């Protein structure tokens, strides 16, 4: 594990780690060796860079590349199921950072540009550079940082190389074991002028998560609804209050299998010619299940006598009348393949001229499927068991939910949720999509040494990239009587003939209609669910036989489309993006008095052209679901969906300047200035609009914007760094960014022009990404690496690495176009994704036989979305994680290893505008890795 770095002087010179003072290749071994390598790269860098380096070939500091990157100053990570998936740099999230492999763009299996580190095994990576101030020859597209993942080259070594490792992975949630295997083999030939290197990694793991989710379910962000009613019993005043749209608990288990292979051939017939060909293949499979219980709370039927509302207008305790209770069961499967191949050539026709050429192709494809089965539980809901006159049986269960016990609500429920006789058919949904991403990228660079006074070299180059990403969805609608479901939304408002019991249905109700055979369900109990929380948890569920469930609904509804998949060409989306341009760069070197300096300046031109397509439906009519206005539901009429296309283009000139001055031996002052951009996420520029909510309390239009301009910023960096001869290092950096153009998801209130007989004007919450003027970001970073070699005995083998990042942002226009909603707190003027405080502390010990490290990483609370569900902001709570690792060398060839992640069993909290309105509380448990590593 490392927290410092550097980079070669051109984007093409990525292959070797060279000393600033000699031409000797640095040999990377052990913790101290990796720290030394990273510090040397940072010291000799021509811009502001941090990074990490492998402790040895096939031996990365952490189990995941993103987990290692978070040890770098200014870098934090986003987690999926508890493991690092994407990175944030100086507060800028994944969409602002350009992640490349061997300085090439990889196709991704997500719908956006951001790189998912879960697909890439750390055993195939020898290092990563995080470039915070660009040079003119670097690819543009990052306001945050350019991250380059480096793989090994066969000619970095000599002769035969073989490295292998095997580990057993254990997660305490679910008590599951899984294998993790890797091997790297290489050979050089013809006096080390030609070499081949092949690496492979395999992993099969079961990831379990436990969660309490409030306001969100089934992929819908309904947030916290606003209601008004009497509080505290009859005769009291009517008050407005907010309550989550849904609330429930669940657990999931994902079986994730990954096979990755990377191969490289390198040929260096002379000092003037070199060619490298490398390829990558990754196969990633995910089969997951989720089960639990959820209560839809969007119907305003609260018992006023038991409704407790605090000073913020949040319902902290309530009883729901006629409130349905649903079993939640999901199967989520994904299969993806990633292919990449690249060629790089270097030619030096003279001692003063060097040409570099690079061409690469990459393709990623994925098939994702999701099956949702959600039976209703027979209770006091008059829709599925009414009494004469519509009265409710007082003996029926009332759902009592209390929010006074921390981050998980307590439930009081006397129903037997594992009794199959209480289950009623409700939602059955089957969704899928096929995603493809293909890109071709090439560039040509020329460097000419001029050596004229201060001017040392001049570089020019051109580049081209073409990328095509598309998504084809499949679905079958929602619910047996939903609008797009097998009954076509045509259940009449009278007793349905042929149902096993009487039901009072209504159009589009997705109501709980049929009683399912008991054989479809298997009772399960999870007594330890969310056991770390001090709350009363529902732990009994019904495990569902999906095939039997779907077969029964097909038979009961006389519709064979239930749970089937239909290709929806009318909802396909796609983006074709072409980027091309050129650059010019000048490198300088000289002395101020006796202090040597280096500098570079240049300008880059980039032209971006996009063509996007997506489904579009126009709003034709709004009408109350009930003609007498007795309900808040709406009938929304839209035009048939049709595919529309949209074109956009923009050009950017991006100047840059970097300067480094050696004040004294080992002490450097750095300064940099640059214009940078980040292109809009691909999903935001697809044309289209939807109307997902059919309730007057939350009627919403969600749209994209194909005409978005890129994020644009001007940035300044300054730093003071010191490198001691014993490997100690200290640095302090200041940075400032002025965001000239920003993109925000904004929700504004728009009068639809339609009326409701009871609720009056129907207001549209219009949510769309829009360009606007941005704010400013400023902050500082402090980093230190101290080896305790001044201590006696074994203590001299100790060391500590620590860093701290502070980021502040000001965005005066952030809330200008955000609707001020009742009982909703607007966030401050900080930018989305910005974490004010983050820090890392790593302690390590290493001698000839034994090594150990303990690492603590912490990230402060940050704003996730300024305008989230219901137009209300959402945040991620502060999170810290403790990791540890041990290694013992049996001999020169074999080592025993043990590693642990999340030792303190930390959980992730997502909340709305204020901390008490929790949206998600997720636990992923501790993870342990036991293994052996061998090398020859």
mmCIF file of N, CA and C in Angstrom, residues 380-435:
data_model
loop_
_atom_site.group_PDB
_atom_site.id
_atom_site.type_symbol
_atom_site.label_atom_id
_atom_site.label_comp_id
_atom_site.label_asym_id
_atom_site.label_seq_id
_atom_site.Cartn_x
_atom_site.Cartn_y
_atom_site.Cartn_z
ATOM 1 N N UNK A 380 -55.567 -5.529 7.244
ATOM 2 C CA UNK A 380 -56.737 -4.665 7.343
ATOM 3 C C UNK A 380 -56.986 -3.848 6.091
ATOM 4 N N UNK A 381 -56.343 -4.173 4.998
ATOM 5 C CA UNK A 381 -56.533 -3.415 3.772
ATOM 6 C C UNK A 381 -57.900 -3.732 3.173
ATOM 7 N N UNK A 382 -58.807 -2.777 3.097
ATOM 8 C CA UNK A 382 -60.148 -3.067 2.584
ATOM 9 C C UNK A 382 -60.152 -3.436 1.107
ATOM 10 N N UNK A 383 -59.039 -3.226 0.413
ATOM 11 C CA UNK A 383 -58.998 -3.613 -0.997
ATOM 12 C C UNK A 383 -58.934 -5.120 -1.166
ATOM 13 N N UNK A 384 -58.409 -5.837 -0.167
ATOM 14 C CA UNK A 384 -58.293 -7.274 -0.348
ATOM 15 C C UNK A 384 -59.138 -8.086 0.639
ATOM 16 N N UNK A 385 -59.801 -7.451 1.587
ATOM 17 C CA UNK A 385 -60.705 -8.191 2.466
ATOM 18 C C UNK A 385 -61.669 -7.218 3.139
ATOM 19 N N UNK A 386 -62.652 -6.701 2.408
ATOM 20 C CA UNK A 386 -63.547 -5.702 2.989
ATOM 21 C C UNK A 386 -64.674 -6.338 3.795
ATOM 22 N N UNK A 387 -65.216 -5.561 4.699
ATOM 23 C CA UNK A 387 -66.433 -5.930 5.410
ATOM 24 C C UNK A 387 -67.595 -5.184 4.776
ATOM 25 N N UNK A 388 -68.816 -5.624 5.047
ATOM 26 C CA UNK A 388 -69.963 -4.902 4.493
ATOM 27 C C UNK A 388 -69.907 -3.419 4.849
ATOM 28 N N UNK A 389 -70.183 -2.612 3.867
ATOM 29 C CA UNK A 389 -70.156 -1.173 4.088
ATOM 30 C C UNK A 389 -68.764 -0.584 4.062
ATOM 31 N N UNK A 390 -67.788 -1.402 3.747
ATOM 32 C CA UNK A 390 -66.417 -0.903 3.654
ATOM 33 C C UNK A 390 -65.727 -0.752 4.977
ATOM 34 N N UNK A 391 -66.300 -1.236 6.086
ATOM 35 C CA UNK A 391 -65.667 -1.105 7.389
ATOM 36 C C UNK A 391 -64.500 -2.072 7.513
ATOM 37 N N UNK A 392 -63.571 -1.766 8.388
ATOM 38 C CA UNK A 392 -62.425 -2.637 8.632
ATOM 39 C C UNK A 392 -62.634 -3.406 9.923
ATOM 40 N N UNK A 393 -62.261 -4.654 9.913
ATOM 41 C CA UNK A 393 -62.358 -5.488 11.104
ATOM 42 C C UNK A 393 -61.388 -4.954 12.150
ATOM 43 N N UNK A 394 -61.869 -4.578 13.334
ATOM 44 C CA UNK A 394 -60.961 -4.021 14.344
ATOM 45 C C UNK A 394 -59.909 -5.013 14.803
ATOM 46 N N UNK A 395 -60.135 -6.310 14.542
ATOM 47 C CA UNK A 395 -59.144 -7.314 14.925
ATOM 48 C C UNK A 395 -57.995 -7.388 13.930
ATOM 49 N N UNK A 396 -58.162 -6.748 12.780
ATOM 50 C CA UNK A 396 -57.102 -6.815 11.787
ATOM 51 C C UNK A 396 -55.866 -6.053 12.277
ATOM 52 N N UNK A 397 -54.741 -6.472 11.739
ATOM 53 C CA UNK A 397 -53.461 -5.906 12.151
ATOM 54 C C UNK A 397 -53.327 -4.451 11.713
ATOM 55 N N UNK A 398 -52.810 -3.630 12.620
ATOM 56 C CA UNK A 398 -52.421 -2.263 12.297
ATOM 57 C C UNK A 398 -50.891 -2.210 12.318
ATOM 58 N N UNK A 399 -50.304 -1.598 11.309
ATOM 59 C CA UNK A 399 -48.845 -1.493 11.251
ATOM 60 C C UNK A 399 -48.384 -0.312 12.093
ATOM 61 N N UNK A 400 -47.679 -0.565 13.154
ATOM 62 C CA UNK A 400 -47.171 0.479 14.031
ATOM 63 C C UNK A 400 -45.675 0.616 13.800
ATOM 64 N N UNK A 401 -45.250 1.771 13.345
ATOM 65 C CA UNK A 401 -43.843 2.015 13.038
ATOM 66 C C UNK A 401 -43.363 3.192 13.882
ATOM 67 N N UNK A 402 -42.266 2.983 14.599
ATOM 68 C CA UNK A 402 -41.721 4.003 15.487
ATOM 69 C C UNK A 402 -40.301 4.343 15.065
ATOM 70 N N UNK A 403 -39.994 5.659 15.012
ATOM 71 C CA UNK A 403 -38.703 6.120 14.509
ATOM 72 C C UNK A 403 -37.794 6.640 15.618
ATOM 73 N N UNK A 404 -38.045 6.254 16.834
ATOM 74 C CA UNK A 404 -37.285 6.847 17.937
ATOM 75 C C UNK A 404 -36.081 6.013 18.344
ATOM 76 N N UNK A 405 -35.806 4.902 17.640
ATOM 77 C CA UNK A 405 -34.698 4.029 18.023
ATOM 78 C C UNK A 405 -33.549 4.091 17.017
ATOM 79 N N UNK A 406 -33.026 5.265 16.790
ATOM 80 C CA UNK A 406 -31.854 5.386 15.928
ATOM 81 C C UNK A 406 -32.197 5.388 14.458
ATOM 82 N N UNK A 407 -31.394 4.668 13.655
ATOM 83 C CA UNK A 407 -31.480 4.736 12.201
ATOM 84 C C UNK A 407 -32.345 3.658 11.583
ATOM 85 N N UNK A 408 -32.910 2.795 12.381
ATOM 86 C CA UNK A 408 -33.807 1.750 11.890
ATOM 87 C C UNK A 408 -35.117 1.858 12.655
ATOM 88 N N UNK A 409 -36.266 1.967 11.965
ATOM 89 C CA UNK A 409 -37.543 2.051 12.686
ATOM 90 C C UNK A 409 -37.892 0.724 13.345
ATOM 91 N N UNK A 410 -38.596 0.817 14.461
ATOM 92 C CA UNK A 410 -39.113 -0.373 15.128
ATOM 93 C C UNK A 410 -40.524 -0.646 14.633
ATOM 94 N N UNK A 411 -40.825 -1.926 14.459
ATOM 95 C CA UNK A 411 -42.131 -2.347 13.981
ATOM 96 C C UNK A 411 -42.853 -3.133 15.076
ATOM 97 N N UNK A 412 -44.132 -2.873 15.213
ATOM 98 C CA UNK A 412 -44.997 -3.688 16.064
ATOM 99 C C UNK A 412 -46.000 -4.360 15.145
ATOM 100 N N UNK A 413 -45.918 -5.684 15.054
ATOM 101 C CA UNK A 413 -46.721 -6.383 14.063
ATOM 102 C C UNK A 413 -47.046 -7.784 14.584
ATOM 103 N N UNK A 414 -48.335 -8.086 14.689
ATOM 104 C CA UNK A 414 -48.749 -9.394 15.207
ATOM 105 C C UNK A 414 -49.058 -10.399 14.114
ATOM 106 N N UNK A 415 -48.981 -9.962 12.863
ATOM 107 C CA UNK A 415 -49.218 -10.905 11.765
ATOM 108 C C UNK A 415 -48.082 -11.919 11.674
ATOM 109 N N UNK A 416 -48.408 -13.117 11.260
ATOM 110 C CA UNK A 416 -47.404 -14.128 10.975
ATOM 111 C C UNK A 416 -47.006 -13.991 9.518
ATOM 112 N N UNK A 417 -45.895 -13.293 9.274
ATOM 113 C CA UNK A 417 -45.477 -12.996 7.907
ATOM 114 C C UNK A 417 -44.932 -14.225 7.189
ATOM 115 N N UNK A 418 -44.757 -15.302 7.899
ATOM 116 C CA UNK A 418 -44.304 -16.532 7.257
ATOM 117 C C UNK A 418 -45.458 -17.522 7.046
ATOM 118 N N UNK A 419 -46.701 -17.052 7.172
ATOM 119 C CA UNK A 419 -47.880 -17.900 6.953
ATOM 120 C C UNK A 419 -48.304 -17.795 5.491
ATOM 121 N N UNK A 420 -48.109 -18.838 4.694
ATOM 122 C CA UNK A 420 -48.447 -18.759 3.258
ATOM 123 C C UNK A 420 -49.930 -18.480 3.009
ATOM 124 N N UNK A 421 -50.826 -18.829 3.952
ATOM 125 C CA UNK A 421 -52.253 -18.631 3.718
ATOM 126 C C UNK A 421 -52.627 -17.159 3.684
ATOM 127 N N UNK A 422 -51.752 -16.284 4.177
ATOM 128 C CA UNK A 422 -52.041 -14.847 4.175
ATOM 129 C C UNK A 422 -51.549 -14.152 2.910
ATOM 130 N N UNK A 423 -50.810 -14.842 2.061
ATOM 131 C CA UNK A 423 -50.208 -14.207 0.891
ATOM 132 C C UNK A 423 -51.233 -14.017 -0.222
ATOM 133 N N UNK A 424 -51.163 -12.861 -0.851
ATOM 134 C CA UNK A 424 -52.023 -12.537 -1.986
ATOM 135 C C UNK A 424 -51.160 -12.051 -3.151
ATOM 136 N N UNK A 425 -51.533 -12.441 -4.357
ATOM 137 C CA UNK A 425 -50.796 -12.010 -5.539
ATOM 138 C C UNK A 425 -50.836 -10.487 -5.639
ATOM 139 N N UNK A 426 -49.677 -9.903 -5.894
ATOM 140 C CA UNK A 426 -49.621 -8.442 -6.023
ATOM 141 C C UNK A 426 -48.715 -8.091 -7.209
ATOM 142 N N UNK A 427 -47.514 -7.647 -6.976
ATOM 143 C CA UNK A 427 -46.637 -7.207 -8.053
ATOM 144 C C UNK A 427 -45.808 -8.376 -8.576
ATOM 145 N N UNK A 428 -45.757 -8.511 -9.877
ATOM 146 C CA UNK A 428 -44.848 -9.450 -10.533
ATOM 147 C C UNK A 428 -44.216 -8.709 -11.707
ATOM 148 N N UNK A 429 -42.910 -8.496 -11.633
ATOM 149 C CA UNK A 429 -42.242 -7.679 -12.654
ATOM 150 C C UNK A 429 -40.965 -8.368 -13.089
ATOM 151 N N UNK A 430 -40.719 -8.375 -14.387
ATOM 152 C CA UNK A 430 -39.508 -8.968 -14.941
ATOM 153 C C UNK A 430 -38.893 -7.946 -15.887
ATOM 154 N N UNK A 431 -37.714 -7.477 -15.567
ATOM 155 C CA UNK A 431 -37.026 -6.474 -16.375
ATOM 156 C C UNK A 431 -35.666 -7.001 -16.799
ATOM 157 N N UNK A 432 -35.192 -6.516 -17.916
ATOM 158 C CA UNK A 432 -33.853 -6.882 -18.388
ATOM 159 C C UNK A 432 -33.356 -5.811 -19.342
ATOM 160 N N UNK A 433 -32.063 -5.800 -19.557
ATOM 161 C CA UNK A 433 -31.499 -4.935 -20.595
ATOM 162 C C UNK A 433 -30.213 -5.553 -21.112
ATOM 163 N N UNK A 434 -29.944 -5.263 -22.364
ATOM 164 C CA UNK A 434 -28.692 -5.649 -23.009
ATOM 165 C C UNK A 434 -27.913 -4.378 -23.312
ATOM 166 N N UNK A 435 -26.716 -4.307 -22.797
ATOM 167 C CA UNK A 435 -25.891 -3.107 -22.934
ATOM 168 C C UNK A 435 -24.637 -3.429 -23.726
#
